[in-house]
């Protein structure tokens, strides 16, 4: 029997550790979540009050839309999405080789470059941590 990724204890444990490390790298990160491609939250860390289930659902929709745009324009699947506002930056990034998206909210005083770099480093760490813990890899996209 195969366990769903969002219920896999190894994915949850490794994800929690990686997100905690992300918060240490960037104290301006106020929320981060790992989500499956189909919108289920694996784990999140937060310094604010928020509806994590709703965030996972919205992030999944944004990722699906960005992938559709990339496909339609024939530039490939989306690696990351940035949403900027006066109150902060949301960065979503696909975890390499995994059916997982890392979504993070940073305070507005954080530079976009540092937020993007922190998200990229963390996504790569998650990919390596999942590989070391035998978390299942991603199937080929079905476009």
PDB file of N, CA, C and O in Angstrom, residues 30-89:
ATOM      1  N   UNK A  30       7.566  34.779   7.292  1.00  0.00           N
ATOM      2  CA  UNK A  30       6.524  34.705   8.314  1.00  0.00           C
ATOM      3  C   UNK A  30       5.635  33.481   8.160  1.00  0.00           C
ATOM      4  O   UNK A  30       4.916  33.113   9.091  1.00  0.00           O
ATOM      5  N   UNK A  31       5.689  32.827   6.997  1.00  0.00           N
ATOM      6  CA  UNK A  31       4.886  31.640   6.775  1.00  0.00           C
ATOM      7  C   UNK A  31       5.515  30.839   5.648  1.00  0.00           C
ATOM      8  O   UNK A  31       5.968  31.411   4.653  1.00  0.00           O
ATOM      9  N   UNK A  32       5.565  29.530   5.795  1.00  0.00           N
ATOM     10  CA  UNK A  32       6.037  28.670   4.713  1.00  0.00           C
ATOM     11  C   UNK A  32       5.289  27.347   4.797  1.00  0.00           C
ATOM     12  O   UNK A  32       4.979  26.862   5.888  1.00  0.00           O
ATOM     13  N   UNK A  33       5.015  26.790   3.631  1.00  0.00           N
ATOM     14  CA  UNK A  33       4.299  25.519   3.569  1.00  0.00           C
ATOM     15  C   UNK A  33       4.826  24.679   2.426  1.00  0.00           C
ATOM     16  O   UNK A  33       5.253  25.201   1.400  1.00  0.00           O
ATOM     17  N   UNK A  34       4.787  23.371   2.631  1.00  0.00           N
ATOM     18  CA  UNK A  34       5.042  22.411   1.565  1.00  0.00           C
ATOM     19  C   UNK A  34       3.694  21.845   1.161  1.00  0.00           C
ATOM     20  O   UNK A  34       2.913  21.423   2.028  1.00  0.00           O
ATOM     21  N   UNK A  35       3.439  21.839  -0.138  1.00  0.00           N
ATOM     22  CA  UNK A  35       2.154  21.405  -0.661  1.00  0.00           C
ATOM     23  C   UNK A  35       2.352  20.372  -1.746  1.00  0.00           C
ATOM     24  O   UNK A  35       3.304  20.459  -2.520  1.00  0.00           O
ATOM     25  N   UNK A  36       1.453  19.421  -1.817  1.00  0.00           N
ATOM     26  CA  UNK A  36       1.478  18.495  -2.942  1.00  0.00           C
ATOM     27  C   UNK A  36       0.938  19.211  -4.170  1.00  0.00           C
ATOM     28  O   UNK A  36       0.236  20.217  -4.063  1.00  0.00           O
ATOM     29  N   UNK A  37       1.261  18.698  -5.344  1.00  0.00           N
ATOM     30  CA  UNK A  37       0.773  19.310  -6.581  1.00  0.00           C
ATOM     31  C   UNK A  37      -0.749  19.367  -6.635  1.00  0.00           C
ATOM     32  O   UNK A  37      -1.310  20.222  -7.295  1.00  0.00           O
ATOM     33  N   UNK A  38      -1.404  18.445  -5.942  1.00  0.00           N
ATOM     34  CA  UNK A  38      -2.865  18.445  -5.966  1.00  0.00           C
ATOM     35  C   UNK A  38      -3.476  19.224  -4.805  1.00  0.00           C
ATOM     36  O   UNK A  38      -4.669  19.133  -4.543  1.00  0.00           O
ATOM     37  N   UNK A  39      -2.670  20.021  -4.094  1.00  0.00           N
ATOM     38  CA  UNK A  39      -3.209  20.983  -3.134  1.00  0.00           C
ATOM     39  C   UNK A  39      -3.298  20.562  -1.684  1.00  0.00           C
ATOM     40  O   UNK A  39      -3.890  21.266  -0.879  1.00  0.00           O
ATOM     41  N   UNK A  40      -2.703  19.439  -1.319  1.00  0.00           N
ATOM     42  CA  UNK A  40      -2.718  19.028   0.074  1.00  0.00           C
ATOM     43  C   UNK A  40      -1.481  19.542   0.790  1.00  0.00           C
ATOM     44  O   UNK A  40      -0.366  19.460   0.267  1.00  0.00           O
ATOM     45  N   UNK A  41      -1.673  20.070   1.973  1.00  0.00           N
ATOM     46  CA  UNK A  41      -0.543  20.538   2.760  1.00  0.00           C
ATOM     47  C   UNK A  41       0.180  19.347   3.371  1.00  0.00           C
ATOM     48  O   UNK A  41      -0.434  18.472   3.965  1.00  0.00           O
ATOM     49  N   UNK A  42       1.503  19.352   3.229  1.00  0.00           N
ATOM     50  CA  UNK A  42       2.338  18.348   3.886  1.00  0.00           C
ATOM     51  C   UNK A  42       2.680  18.844   5.285  1.00  0.00           C
ATOM     52  O   UNK A  42       2.504  18.138   6.273  1.00  0.00           O
ATOM     53  N   UNK A  43       3.168  20.087   5.344  1.00  0.00           N
ATOM     54  CA  UNK A  43       3.554  20.688   6.620  1.00  0.00           C
ATOM     55  C   UNK A  43       3.684  22.190   6.424  1.00  0.00           C
ATOM     56  O   UNK A  43       3.904  22.652   5.302  1.00  0.00           O
ATOM     57  N   UNK A  44       3.523  22.947   7.504  1.00  0.00           N
ATOM     58  CA  UNK A  44       3.765  24.384   7.435  1.00  0.00           C
ATOM     59  C   UNK A  44       4.374  24.868   8.744  1.00  0.00           C
ATOM     60  O   UNK A  44       4.268  24.202   9.767  1.00  0.00           O
ATOM     61  N   UNK A  45       5.030  26.017   8.648  1.00  0.00           N
ATOM     62  CA  UNK A  45       5.506  26.733   9.832  1.00  0.00           C
ATOM     63  C   UNK A  45       4.998  28.158   9.695  1.00  0.00           C
ATOM     64  O   UNK A  45       4.895  28.685   8.588  1.00  0.00           O
ATOM     65  N   UNK A  46       4.661  28.773  10.815  1.00  0.00           N
ATOM     66  CA  UNK A  46       4.087  30.109  10.736  1.00  0.00           C
ATOM     67  C   UNK A  46       4.457  30.952  11.941  1.00  0.00           C
ATOM     68  O   UNK A  46       4.652  30.427  13.034  1.00  0.00           O
ATOM     69  N   UNK A  47       4.543  32.229  11.683  1.00  0.00           N
ATOM     70  CA  UNK A  47       4.730  33.218  12.740  1.00  0.00           C
ATOM     71  C   UNK A  47       3.524  34.154  12.784  1.00  0.00           C
ATOM     72  O   UNK A  47       3.561  35.166  13.459  1.00  0.00           O
ATOM     73  N   UNK A  48       2.493  33.830  12.002  1.00  0.00           N
ATOM     74  CA  UNK A  48       1.273  34.632  11.938  1.00  0.00           C
ATOM     75  C   UNK A  48       0.063  33.710  12.033  1.00  0.00           C
ATOM     76  O   UNK A  48       0.173  32.512  11.810  1.00  0.00           O
ATOM     77  N   UNK A  49      -1.082  34.298  12.310  1.00  0.00           N
ATOM     78  CA  UNK A  49      -2.337  33.551  12.309  1.00  0.00           C
ATOM     79  C   UNK A  49      -2.861  33.486  10.879  1.00  0.00           C
ATOM     80  O   UNK A  49      -3.023  34.522  10.228  1.00  0.00           O
ATOM     81  N   UNK A  50      -3.076  32.291  10.346  1.00  0.00           N
ATOM     82  CA  UNK A  50      -3.592  32.153   8.991  1.00  0.00           C
ATOM     83  C   UNK A  50      -4.325  30.831   8.852  1.00  0.00           C
ATOM     84  O   UNK A  50      -4.142  29.924   9.658  1.00  0.00           O
ATOM     85  N   UNK A  51      -5.146  30.732   7.839  1.00  0.00           N
ATOM     86  CA  UNK A  51      -5.868  29.508   7.527  1.00  0.00           C
ATOM     87  C   UNK A  51      -4.985  28.685   6.587  1.00  0.00           C
ATOM     88  O   UNK A  51      -4.952  28.919   5.379  1.00  0.00           O
ATOM     89  N   UNK A  52      -4.260  27.725   7.142  1.00  0.00           N
ATOM     90  CA  UNK A  52      -3.300  26.941   6.370  1.00  0.00           C
ATOM     91  C   UNK A  52      -3.973  26.149   5.255  1.00  0.00           C
ATOM     92  O   UNK A  52      -3.423  26.029   4.157  1.00  0.00           O
ATOM     93  N   UNK A  53      -5.149  25.622   5.492  1.00  0.00           N
ATOM     94  CA  UNK A  53      -5.842  24.842   4.471  1.00  0.00           C
ATOM     95  C   UNK A  53      -6.177  25.717   3.269  1.00  0.00           C
ATOM     96  O   UNK A  53      -5.989  25.315   2.115  1.00  0.00           O
ATOM     97  N   UNK A  54      -6.647  26.899   3.531  1.00  0.00           N
ATOM     98  CA  UNK A  54      -6.988  27.822   2.445  1.00  0.00           C
ATOM     99  C   UNK A  54      -5.738  28.239   1.671  1.00  0.00           C
ATOM    100  O   UNK A  54      -5.753  28.335   0.447  1.00  0.00           O
ATOM    101  N   UNK A  55      -4.650  28.493   2.378  1.00  0.00           N
ATOM    102  CA  UNK A  55      -3.392  28.862   1.731  1.00  0.00           C
ATOM    103  C   UNK A  55      -2.937  27.745   0.796  1.00  0.00           C
ATOM    104  O   UNK A  55      -2.526  28.000  -0.329  1.00  0.00           O
ATOM    105  N   UNK A  56      -3.012  26.500   1.250  1.00  0.00           N
ATOM    106  CA  UNK A  56      -2.604  25.366   0.422  1.00  0.00           C
ATOM    107  C   UNK A  56      -3.439  25.292  -0.850  1.00  0.00           C
ATOM    108  O   UNK A  56      -2.913  25.097  -1.952  1.00  0.00           O
ATOM    109  N   UNK A  57      -4.727  25.474  -0.715  1.00  0.00           N
ATOM    110  CA  UNK A  57      -5.624  25.421  -1.860  1.00  0.00           C
ATOM    111  C   UNK A  57      -5.322  26.542  -2.862  1.00  0.00           C
ATOM    112  O   UNK A  57      -5.241  26.313  -4.073  1.00  0.00           O
ATOM    113  N   UNK A  58      -5.157  27.761  -2.365  1.00  0.00           N
ATOM    114  CA  UNK A  58      -4.867  28.896  -3.250  1.00  0.00           C
ATOM    115  C   UNK A  58      -3.511  28.721  -3.929  1.00  0.00           C
ATOM    116  O   UNK A  58      -3.371  28.991  -5.134  1.00  0.00           O
ATOM    117  N   UNK A  59      -2.519  28.271  -3.189  1.00  0.00           N
ATOM    118  CA  UNK A  59      -1.182  28.079  -3.759  1.00  0.00           C
ATOM    119  C   UNK A  59      -1.197  27.013  -4.843  1.00  0.00           C
ATOM    120  O   UNK A  59      -0.541  27.151  -5.880  1.00  0.00           O
ATOM    121  N   UNK A  60      -1.956  25.953  -4.614  1.00  0.00           N
ATOM    122  CA  UNK A  60      -2.074  24.900  -5.612  1.00  0.00           C
ATOM    123  C   UNK A  60      -2.701  25.441  -6.897  1.00  0.00           C
ATOM    124  O   UNK A  60      -2.254  25.132  -8.001  1.00  0.00           O
ATOM    125  N   UNK A  61      -3.718  26.275  -6.750  1.00  0.00           N
ATOM    126  CA  UNK A  61      -4.372  26.870  -7.922  1.00  0.00           C
ATOM    127  C   UNK A  61      -3.413  27.783  -8.680  1.00  0.00           C
ATOM    128  O   UNK A  61      -3.363  27.754  -9.919  1.00  0.00           O
ATOM    129  N   UNK A  62      -2.661  28.584  -7.949  1.00  0.00           N
ATOM    130  CA  UNK A  62      -1.684  29.480  -8.583  1.00  0.00           C
ATOM    131  C   UNK A  62      -0.635  28.670  -9.338  1.00  0.00           C
ATOM    132  O   UNK A  62      -0.257  28.998 -10.463  1.00  0.00           O
ATOM    133  N   UNK A  63      -0.172  27.580  -8.732  1.00  0.00           N
ATOM    134  CA  UNK A  63       0.835  26.742  -9.381  1.00  0.00           C
ATOM    135  C   UNK A  63       0.263  26.116 -10.656  1.00  0.00           C
ATOM    136  O   UNK A  63       0.929  26.094 -11.700  1.00  0.00           O
ATOM    137  N   UNK A  64      -0.969  25.641 -10.586  1.00  0.00           N
ATOM    138  CA  UNK A  64      -1.596  25.036 -11.766  1.00  0.00           C
ATOM    139  C   UNK A  64      -1.739  26.068 -12.890  1.00  0.00           C
ATOM    140  O   UNK A  64      -1.475  25.766 -14.065  1.00  0.00           O
ATOM    141  N   UNK A  65      -2.139  27.286 -12.529  1.00  0.00           N
ATOM    142  CA  UNK A  65      -2.264  28.343 -13.540  1.00  0.00           C
ATOM    143  C   UNK A  65      -0.912  28.695 -14.152  1.00  0.00           C
ATOM    144  O   UNK A  65      -0.799  28.877 -15.368  1.00  0.00           O
ATOM    145  N   UNK A  66       0.109  28.793 -13.334  1.00  0.00           N
ATOM    146  CA  UNK A  66       1.425  29.150 -13.866  1.00  0.00           C
ATOM    147  C   UNK A  66       1.965  28.029 -14.753  1.00  0.00           C
ATOM    148  O   UNK A  66       2.591  28.299 -15.784  1.00  0.00           O
ATOM    149  N   UNK A  67       1.700  26.780 -14.395  1.00  0.00           N
ATOM    150  CA  UNK A  67       2.110  25.660 -15.249  1.00  0.00           C
ATOM    151  C   UNK A  67       1.358  25.688 -16.578  1.00  0.00           C
ATOM    152  O   UNK A  67       1.928  25.428 -17.634  1.00  0.00           O
ATOM    153  N   UNK A  68       0.062  26.027 -16.534  1.00  0.00           N
ATOM    154  CA  UNK A  68      -0.731  26.117 -17.757  1.00  0.00           C
ATOM    155  C   UNK A  68      -0.220  27.223 -18.675  1.00  0.00           C
ATOM    156  O   UNK A  68      -0.150  27.045 -19.895  1.00  0.00           O
ATOM    157  N   UNK A  69       0.163  28.363 -18.095  1.00  0.00           N
ATOM    158  CA  UNK A  69       0.721  29.456 -18.890  1.00  0.00           C
ATOM    159  C   UNK A  69       2.020  29.010 -19.542  1.00  0.00           C
ATOM    160  O   UNK A  69       2.242  29.225 -20.745  1.00  0.00           O
ATOM    161  N   UNK A  70       2.891  28.386 -18.765  1.00  0.00           N
ATOM    162  CA  UNK A  70       4.155  27.899 -19.319  1.00  0.00           C
ATOM    163  C   UNK A  70       3.941  26.901 -20.440  1.00  0.00           C
ATOM    164  O   UNK A  70       4.627  26.932 -21.474  1.00  0.00           O
ATOM    165  N   UNK A  71       2.963  26.019 -20.262  1.00  0.00           N
ATOM    166  CA  UNK A  71       2.655  25.032 -21.301  1.00  0.00           C
ATOM    167  C   UNK A  71       2.106  25.723 -22.546  1.00  0.00           C
ATOM    168  O   UNK A  71       2.522  25.430 -23.667  1.00  0.00           O
ATOM    169  N   UNK A  72       1.170  26.636 -22.351  1.00  0.00           N
ATOM    170  CA  UNK A  72       0.540  27.338 -23.475  1.00  0.00           C
ATOM    171  C   UNK A  72       1.572  28.138 -24.270  1.00  0.00           C
ATOM    172  O   UNK A  72       1.512  28.209 -25.498  1.00  0.00           O
ATOM    173  N   UNK A  73       2.517  28.751 -23.589  1.00  0.00           N
ATOM    174  CA  UNK A  73       3.551  29.540 -24.252  1.00  0.00           C
ATOM    175  C   UNK A  73       4.728  28.690 -24.734  1.00  0.00           C
ATOM    176  O   UNK A  73       5.696  29.221 -25.291  1.00  0.00           O
ATOM    177  N   UNK A  74       4.657  27.404 -24.440  1.00  0.00           N
ATOM    178  CA  UNK A  74       5.690  26.437 -24.835  1.00  0.00           C
ATOM    179  C   UNK A  74       7.060  26.768 -24.255  1.00  0.00           C
ATOM    180  O   UNK A  74       8.089  26.678 -24.927  1.00  0.00           O
ATOM    181  N   UNK A  75       7.032  27.197 -22.982  1.00  0.00           N
ATOM    182  CA  UNK A  75       8.289  27.474 -22.282  1.00  0.00           C
ATOM    183  C   UNK A  75       8.532  26.465 -21.166  1.00  0.00           C
ATOM    184  O   UNK A  75       9.511  26.556 -20.447  1.00  0.00           O
ATOM    185  N   UNK A  76       7.644  25.494 -21.008  1.00  0.00           N
ATOM    186  CA  UNK A  76       7.798  24.457 -19.997  1.00  0.00           C
ATOM    187  C   UNK A  76       7.050  24.787 -18.713  1.00  0.00           C
ATOM    188  O   UNK A  76       6.421  25.840 -18.591  1.00  0.00           O
ATOM    189  N   UNK A  77       7.128  23.873 -17.785  1.00  0.00           N
ATOM    190  CA  UNK A  77       6.444  24.035 -16.497  1.00  0.00           C
ATOM    191  C   UNK A  77       7.085  25.176 -15.710  1.00  0.00           C
ATOM    192  O   UNK A  77       8.264  25.470 -15.858  1.00  0.00           O
ATOM    193  N   UNK A  78       6.291  25.764 -14.861  1.00  0.00           N
ATOM    194  CA  UNK A  78       6.749  26.881 -14.036  1.00  0.00           C
ATOM    195  C   UNK A  78       7.668  26.378 -12.925  1.00  0.00           C
ATOM    196  O   UNK A  78       7.326  25.445 -12.212  1.00  0.00           O
ATOM    197  N   UNK A  79       8.822  27.011 -12.778  1.00  0.00           N
ATOM    198  CA  UNK A  79       9.725  26.687 -11.674  1.00  0.00           C
ATOM    199  C   UNK A  79       9.337  27.457 -10.419  1.00  0.00           C
ATOM    200  O   UNK A  79       9.419  26.935  -9.313  1.00  0.00           O
ATOM    201  N   UNK A  80       8.951  28.733 -10.610  1.00  0.00           N
ATOM    202  CA  UNK A  80       8.543  29.533  -9.462  1.00  0.00           C
ATOM    203  C   UNK A  80       7.593  30.641  -9.882  1.00  0.00           C
ATOM    204  O   UNK A  80       7.510  31.004 -11.046  1.00  0.00           O
ATOM    205  N   UNK A  81       6.881  31.139  -8.881  1.00  0.00           N
ATOM    206  CA  UNK A  81       5.922  32.227  -9.050  1.00  0.00           C
ATOM    207  C   UNK A  81       6.203  33.231  -7.945  1.00  0.00           C
ATOM    208  O   UNK A  81       6.441  32.833  -6.790  1.00  0.00           O
ATOM    209  N   UNK A  82       6.159  34.513  -8.279  1.00  0.00           N
ATOM    210  CA  UNK A  82       6.354  35.564  -7.285  1.00  0.00           C
ATOM    211  C   UNK A  82       5.124  36.459  -7.274  1.00  0.00           C
ATOM    212  O   UNK A  82       4.673  36.906  -8.331  1.00  0.00           O
ATOM    213  N   UNK A  83       4.603  36.706  -6.088  1.00  0.00           N
ATOM    214  CA  UNK A  83       3.513  37.655  -5.909  1.00  0.00           C
ATOM    215  C   UNK A  83       4.045  38.738  -4.990  1.00  0.00           C
ATOM    216  O   UNK A  83       4.455  38.441  -3.862  1.00  0.00           O
ATOM    217  N   UNK A  84       4.074  39.955  -5.462  1.00  0.00           N
ATOM    218  CA  UNK A  84       4.590  41.061  -4.667  1.00  0.00           C
ATOM    219  C   UNK A  84       3.485  42.024  -4.291  1.00  0.00           C
ATOM    220  O   UNK A  84       2.577  42.272  -5.071  1.00  0.00           O
ATOM    221  N   UNK A  85       3.565  42.528  -3.076  1.00  0.00           N
ATOM    222  CA  UNK A  85       2.620  43.553  -2.628  1.00  0.00           C
ATOM    223  C   UNK A  85       3.335  44.480  -1.658  1.00  0.00           C
ATOM    224  O   UNK A  85       4.471  44.217  -1.252  1.00  0.00           O
ATOM    225  N   UNK A  86       2.670  45.539  -1.265  1.00  0.00           N
ATOM    226  CA  UNK A  86       3.254  46.477  -0.313  1.00  0.00           C
ATOM    227  C   UNK A  86       3.466  45.821   1.053  1.00  0.00           C
ATOM    228  O   UNK A  86       4.302  46.269   1.828  1.00  0.00           O
ATOM    229  N   UNK A  87       2.746  44.762   1.327  1.00  0.00           N
ATOM    230  CA  UNK A  87       2.832  44.107   2.635  1.00  0.00           C
ATOM    231  C   UNK A  87       3.775  42.913   2.664  1.00  0.00           C
ATOM    232  O   UNK A  87       4.016  42.346   3.731  1.00  0.00           O
ATOM    233  N   UNK A  88       4.299  42.496   1.508  1.00  0.00           N
ATOM    234  CA  UNK A  88       5.227  41.375   1.509  1.00  0.00           C
ATOM    235  C   UNK A  88       5.313  40.686   0.164  1.00  0.00           C
ATOM    236  O   UNK A  88       4.714  41.114  -0.822  1.00  0.00           O
ATOM    237  N   UNK A  89       6.089  39.599   0.132  1.00  0.00           N
ATOM    238  CA  UNK A  89       6.306  38.813  -1.085  1.00  0.00           C
ATOM    239  C   UNK A  89       5.887  37.371  -0.804  1.00  0.00           C
ATOM    240  O   UNK A  89       6.253  36.816   0.235  1.00  0.00           O
TER     241      UNK A  89
END
